[in-house]
Structures are given as structure tokens and as C-alpha cells.
Amino acid sequence: MKKFFALLFAAFTCFAAQAGDLRATGMTMVDKGGFTLGIGVGTPGYGGANKAVMPMITVDGQWGLASGFINSKHFGNNGAVDLGFQYGICGYNLWKEAGLKGGVMQNMVVLRSAFHYQFVKKLDTYAGFFGGCDISSPTGDWSDVQKDGWDHADSMFGMYWGGKWYFTDVFGAGIEFEDDFIRGNAPIVSAKVSFKF
């Protein structure tokens, strides 16, 4: 895992070095009072023997609480903090290999807050924490499967980090990583598109 993060850091550093002028324009990608809507497709939250029938689909939104409060020599007025939410849904057919039809629908509902810093013009890099709940409910035909224990809600708490490249002032796309410290039910990696309002 350490090698993976070292490789990821090296790739990001090379990308930043090739991205052109690193001196910021004084504009942050997260504006105070602004709203950003994101849509993502990620790895299924449940691992192991659980068989996903769809990827984790997420919708998130965040409001800028503060921006431009760090004044640096190379990156200008920078830094931002947001507060938002994330909803994710994923479906599983848990016993497909055994020929049984019982499934589970996973719903993830969390609050999130992140710190953003813009190292390169148009690139929003961020890291933050989330907390909420993961709600599981049985689906399909459970006549062959004992469904007790699958209809429940679990606590979630963890951190997330990622980067988004804004192709225009409104539209961006990027990648995000999440780590649920309690059960590991968040998507590990997601591809996302974002829209600024």
C-alpha cells in the first residue's frame, strides 16, 4: 500500500510540474457561498464474497464556507473550506454462486467537510473527513436465504481526498479516494464529474 501511495504522489508531482505556470491567478476553485454538485461512479463499498450487481453511484454537494484565506508567494490567495453531503447507492447479489436469489441494497448517507488547495490553475486538490450511516436492506427473493441481520444501519466515519481538473469555470472531472475507518463500506476509488453553481 505504501508503494501505491508513493507512486501516486510521484505521478501527481510529475503532472504538476508539467502543468505550466504554477503561480495562481488569485482565484480558488471553491468560492465562499458557492455550491458544487458532483456525480461519481466508484468501486462497490462491500468487499469479500459479496457480489456487486452495480458500481457505487454517488451524488455529492458542497457549499463553500471560506476561500482565499491563505496568501502564499507562489500560489496567491488560496485555500478553501467546504461543508456538504454525499449519498451513495449500490446493489449486491450475495449468494449468486450458490444459485440463491437474495440480495442487498446499500445506501450511504454522510456529511462531509474538506480543505481545498490549488497548486495548479484549474486543479482543485482536497482532503477532508466524513461521517454518517450506511443503510442495508434486503432485496429480491429471500425465500432461500435468512435475511435477518441484513436489514440494518451502521455508523460510518473516515476521510477522503482527491483532485478535480476544471475544463471550464463550471465543469470539472477527477478522481476521489475514500477510507471508512469503521467497516470499510465507502467506495475506495471513484471517478467524478462536478458542476459549479
CSV table of C-alpha atoms in Angstrom, one decimal:
chain,number,residue,atom,x,y,z
A,1,MET,CA,0.0,0.0,0.0
A,2,LYS,CA,2.9,2.4,0.8
A,3,LYS,CA,4.4,1.8,-2.7
A,4,PHE,CA,1.0,2.6,-4.2
A,5,PHE,CA,0.8,5.9,-2.4
A,6,ALA,CA,4.4,6.7,-3.2
A,7,LEU,CA,3.7,6.0,-6.9
A,8,LEU,CA,0.5,8.1,-6.8
A,9,PHE,CA,2.5,11.0,-5.2
A,10,ALA,CA,5.2,10.8,-7.8
A,11,ALA,CA,2.7,10.8,-10.7
A,12,PHE,CA,0.9,13.8,-9.2
A,13,THR,CA,4.2,15.7,-8.8
A,14,CYS,CA,5.2,15.0,-12.4
A,15,PHE,CA,1.8,16.1,-13.5
A,16,ALA,CA,2.0,19.3,-11.5
A,17,ALA,CA,5.5,20.1,-12.9
A,18,GLN,CA,4.2,19.7,-16.5
A,19,ALA,CA,1.0,21.7,-16.0
A,20,GLY,CA,2.6,25.0,-16.8
A,21,ASP,CA,2.7,28.2,-14.7
A,22,LEU,CA,2.3,27.3,-11.0
A,23,ARG,CA,1.6,30.9,-10.0
A,24,ALA,CA,-2.0,31.2,-9.1
A,25,THR,CA,-4.3,33.8,-10.5
A,26,GLY,CA,-5.7,34.6,-7.1
A,27,MET,CA,-8.9,32.6,-7.9
A,28,THR,CA,-9.8,29.5,-5.9
A,29,MET,CA,-11.8,26.6,-7.3
A,30,VAL,CA,-14.1,26.7,-4.3
A,31,ASP,CA,-15.7,30.1,-3.7
A,32,LYS,CA,-17.2,31.2,-0.5
A,33,GLY,CA,-21.0,30.9,-0.8
A,34,GLY,CA,-20.7,28.8,-4.0
A,35,PHE,CA,-22.3,25.4,-4.5
A,36,THR,CA,-20.7,22.4,-6.3
A,37,LEU,CA,-22.7,19.3,-7.4
A,38,GLY,CA,-20.8,16.1,-8.1
A,39,ILE,CA,-21.8,12.7,-9.6
A,40,GLY,CA,-19.5,9.7,-9.3
A,41,VAL,CA,-19.1,6.1,-10.2
A,42,GLY,CA,-16.9,4.0,-7.8
A,43,THR,CA,-15.9,0.7,-6.6
A,44,PRO,CA,-18.6,-1.2,-4.5
A,45,GLY,CA,-18.4,-0.5,-0.8
A,46,TYR,CA,-18.8,-4.1,0.4
A,47,GLY,CA,-15.9,-6.4,-0.3
A,48,GLY,CA,-15.1,-10.0,0.2
A,49,ALA,CA,-17.6,-12.6,-1.1
A,50,ASN,CA,-20.4,-10.0,-1.7
A,51,LYS,CA,-21.2,-9.8,-5.4
A,52,ALA,CA,-22.0,-6.3,-6.7
A,53,VAL,CA,-24.5,-6.1,-9.5
A,54,MET,CA,-23.8,-2.4,-10.0
A,55,PRO,CA,-21.0,0.1,-9.1
A,56,MET,CA,-21.4,2.5,-6.2
A,57,ILE,CA,-23.2,5.6,-7.7
A,58,THR,CA,-22.7,8.7,-5.7
A,59,VAL,CA,-24.2,12.2,-5.6
A,60,ASP,CA,-22.5,14.9,-3.5
A,61,GLY,CA,-22.9,18.6,-2.9
A,62,GLN,CA,-20.9,21.1,-1.0
A,63,TRP,CA,-21.1,24.8,-0.1
A,64,GLY,CA,-18.0,27.0,0.2
A,65,LEU,CA,-17.7,28.3,3.8
A,66,ALA,CA,-14.4,30.2,3.3
A,67,SER,CA,-12.0,30.8,0.5
A,68,GLY,CA,-8.8,32.7,-0.3
A,69,PHE,CA,-7.6,32.9,3.3
A,70,ILE,CA,-4.1,31.7,2.7
A,71,ASN,CA,-1.8,34.2,0.9
A,72,SER,CA,1.3,32.5,-0.4
A,73,LYS,CA,4.2,33.7,-2.6
A,74,HIS,CA,3.8,31.1,-5.3
A,75,PHE,CA,0.1,30.3,-5.2
A,76,GLY,CA,-1.5,33.6,-4.4
A,77,ASN,CA,-4.7,33.9,-2.4
A,78,ASN,CA,-5.6,30.3,-1.9
A,79,GLY,CA,-7.2,27.7,0.4
A,80,ALA,CA,-10.8,27.0,0.9
A,81,VAL,CA,-13.1,25.0,3.3
A,82,ASP,CA,-16.4,23.5,2.3
A,83,LEU,CA,-19.3,21.7,4.1
A,84,GLY,CA,-21.5,19.2,2.2
A,85,PHE,CA,-23.1,15.8,1.9
A,86,GLN,CA,-22.8,12.6,-0.1
A,87,TYR,CA,-25.3,9.9,-1.0
A,88,GLY,CA,-24.3,6.6,-2.5
A,89,ILE,CA,-26.2,3.5,-3.6
A,90,CYS,CA,-25.0,0.0,-4.7
A,91,GLY,CA,-26.7,-3.3,-5.2
A,92,TYR,CA,-25.4,-6.8,-4.5
A,93,ASN,CA,-26.5,-10.4,-5.2
A,94,LEU,CA,-24.8,-12.0,-2.2
A,95,TRP,CA,-25.2,-15.7,-3.0
A,96,LYS,CA,-25.2,-15.8,-6.8
A,97,GLU,CA,-22.7,-18.6,-7.0
A,98,ALA,CA,-24.8,-20.8,-4.7
A,99,GLY,CA,-27.8,-20.3,-7.0
A,100,LEU,CA,-29.7,-18.3,-4.4
A,101,LYS,CA,-31.6,-15.0,-5.2
A,102,GLY,CA,-31.2,-12.9,-2.0
A,103,GLY,CA,-29.6,-9.5,-2.5
A,104,VAL,CA,-28.8,-6.4,-0.5
A,105,MET,CA,-29.2,-2.7,-1.4
A,106,GLN,CA,-26.6,-0.4,0.2
A,107,ASN,CA,-27.4,3.3,0.9
A,108,MET,CA,-24.6,5.5,2.2
A,109,VAL,CA,-25.6,8.9,3.6
A,110,VAL,CA,-22.8,11.1,5.1
A,111,LEU,CA,-21.9,14.7,5.9
A,112,ARG,CA,-18.5,15.8,4.6
A,113,SER,CA,-16.1,18.7,5.0
A,114,ALA,CA,-12.8,19.3,3.2
A,115,PHE,CA,-9.9,21.7,2.9
A,116,HIS,CA,-9.0,22.7,-0.7
A,117,TYR,CA,-5.7,24.0,-2.0
A,118,GLN,CA,-5.0,24.9,-5.6
A,119,PHE,CA,-1.4,24.0,-6.5
A,120,VAL,CA,-2.1,24.4,-10.3
A,121,LYS,CA,-4.5,26.7,-12.1
A,122,LYS,CA,-7.8,24.8,-12.8
A,123,LEU,CA,-6.8,21.9,-10.5
A,124,ASP,CA,-8.7,21.5,-7.2
A,125,THR,CA,-7.0,19.3,-4.7
A,126,TYR,CA,-8.7,18.5,-1.4
A,127,ALA,CA,-8.8,16.3,1.6
A,128,GLY,CA,-11.4,16.0,4.4
A,129,PHE,CA,-13.5,13.9,6.8
A,130,PHE,CA,-16.9,12.3,6.5
A,131,GLY,CA,-19.4,10.9,9.0
A,132,GLY,CA,-22.9,9.4,8.7
A,133,CYS,CA,-24.5,6.0,8.2
A,134,ASP,CA,-24.6,3.0,5.9
A,135,ILE,CA,-28.1,1.5,5.5
A,136,SER,CA,-28.5,-2.0,4.2
A,137,SER,CA,-31.8,-3.6,3.2
A,138,PRO,CA,-32.7,-7.0,1.6
A,139,THR,CA,-33.9,-7.1,-2.0
A,140,GLY,CA,-35.3,-9.7,-4.3
A,141,ASP,CA,-36.5,-13.2,-3.4
A,142,TRP,CA,-35.3,-14.1,0.1
A,143,SER,CA,-37.2,-17.4,0.3
A,144,ASP,CA,-34.0,-19.4,0.3
A,145,VAL,CA,-31.9,-17.0,2.4
A,146,GLN,CA,-32.2,-16.0,6.0
A,147,LYS,CA,-32.5,-12.2,5.7
A,148,ASP,CA,-32.1,-11.4,9.4
A,149,GLY,CA,-29.1,-9.3,10.1
A,150,TRP,CA,-29.1,-7.6,6.6
A,151,ASP,CA,-31.7,-5.0,7.4
A,152,HIS,CA,-29.7,-2.6,9.5
A,153,ALA,CA,-27.7,0.7,9.6
A,154,ASP,CA,-24.1,1.0,10.5
A,155,SER,CA,-22.1,4.1,11.5
A,156,MET,CA,-19.5,5.5,9.1
A,157,PHE,CA,-16.6,7.7,9.7
A,158,GLY,CA,-13.5,8.3,7.7
A,159,MET,CA,-11.5,10.5,5.3
A,160,TYR,CA,-11.5,11.3,1.7
A,161,TRP,CA,-9.1,13.0,-0.7
A,162,GLY,CA,-8.8,13.7,-4.4
A,163,GLY,CA,-8.4,16.1,-7.3
A,164,LYS,CA,-10.6,17.6,-10.0
A,165,TRP,CA,-9.5,19.4,-13.1
A,166,TYR,CA,-11.9,22.1,-14.2
A,167,PHE,CA,-12.1,22.3,-18.0
A,168,THR,CA,-14.3,25.4,-17.8
A,169,ASP,CA,-15.3,27.7,-14.9
A,170,VAL,CA,-18.4,25.4,-14.4
A,171,PHE,CA,-17.4,21.8,-15.4
A,172,GLY,CA,-14.7,19.6,-13.9
A,173,ALA,CA,-13.7,15.9,-13.7
A,174,GLY,CA,-11.4,14.0,-11.4
A,175,ILE,CA,-10.7,11.1,-9.1
A,176,GLU,CA,-11.5,10.6,-5.4
A,177,PHE,CA,-10.4,8.1,-2.7
A,178,GLU,CA,-12.3,7.3,0.5
A,179,ASP,CA,-11.4,5.3,3.6
A,180,ASP,CA,-14.2,4.3,6.0
A,181,PHE,CA,-12.4,3.7,9.3
A,182,ILE,CA,-15.2,1.7,10.9
A,183,ARG,CA,-16.2,-1.0,8.4
A,184,GLY,CA,-14.7,0.0,5.0
A,185,ASN,CA,-18.1,0.4,3.4
A,186,ALA,CA,-17.3,3.5,1.4
A,187,PRO,CA,-16.1,3.2,-2.3
A,188,ILE,CA,-12.3,3.0,-2.3
A,189,VAL,CA,-11.9,5.0,-5.5
A,190,SER,CA,-14.4,6.9,-7.6
A,191,ALA,CA,-14.4,8.8,-11.0
A,192,LYS,CA,-16.3,12.0,-10.6
A,193,VAL,CA,-17.7,15.0,-12.6
A,194,SER,CA,-18.5,18.3,-10.9
A,195,PHE,CA,-20.6,21.3,-11.7
A,196,LYS,CA,-20.1,24.7,-10.1
A,197,PHE,CA,-23.1,27.0,-9.4
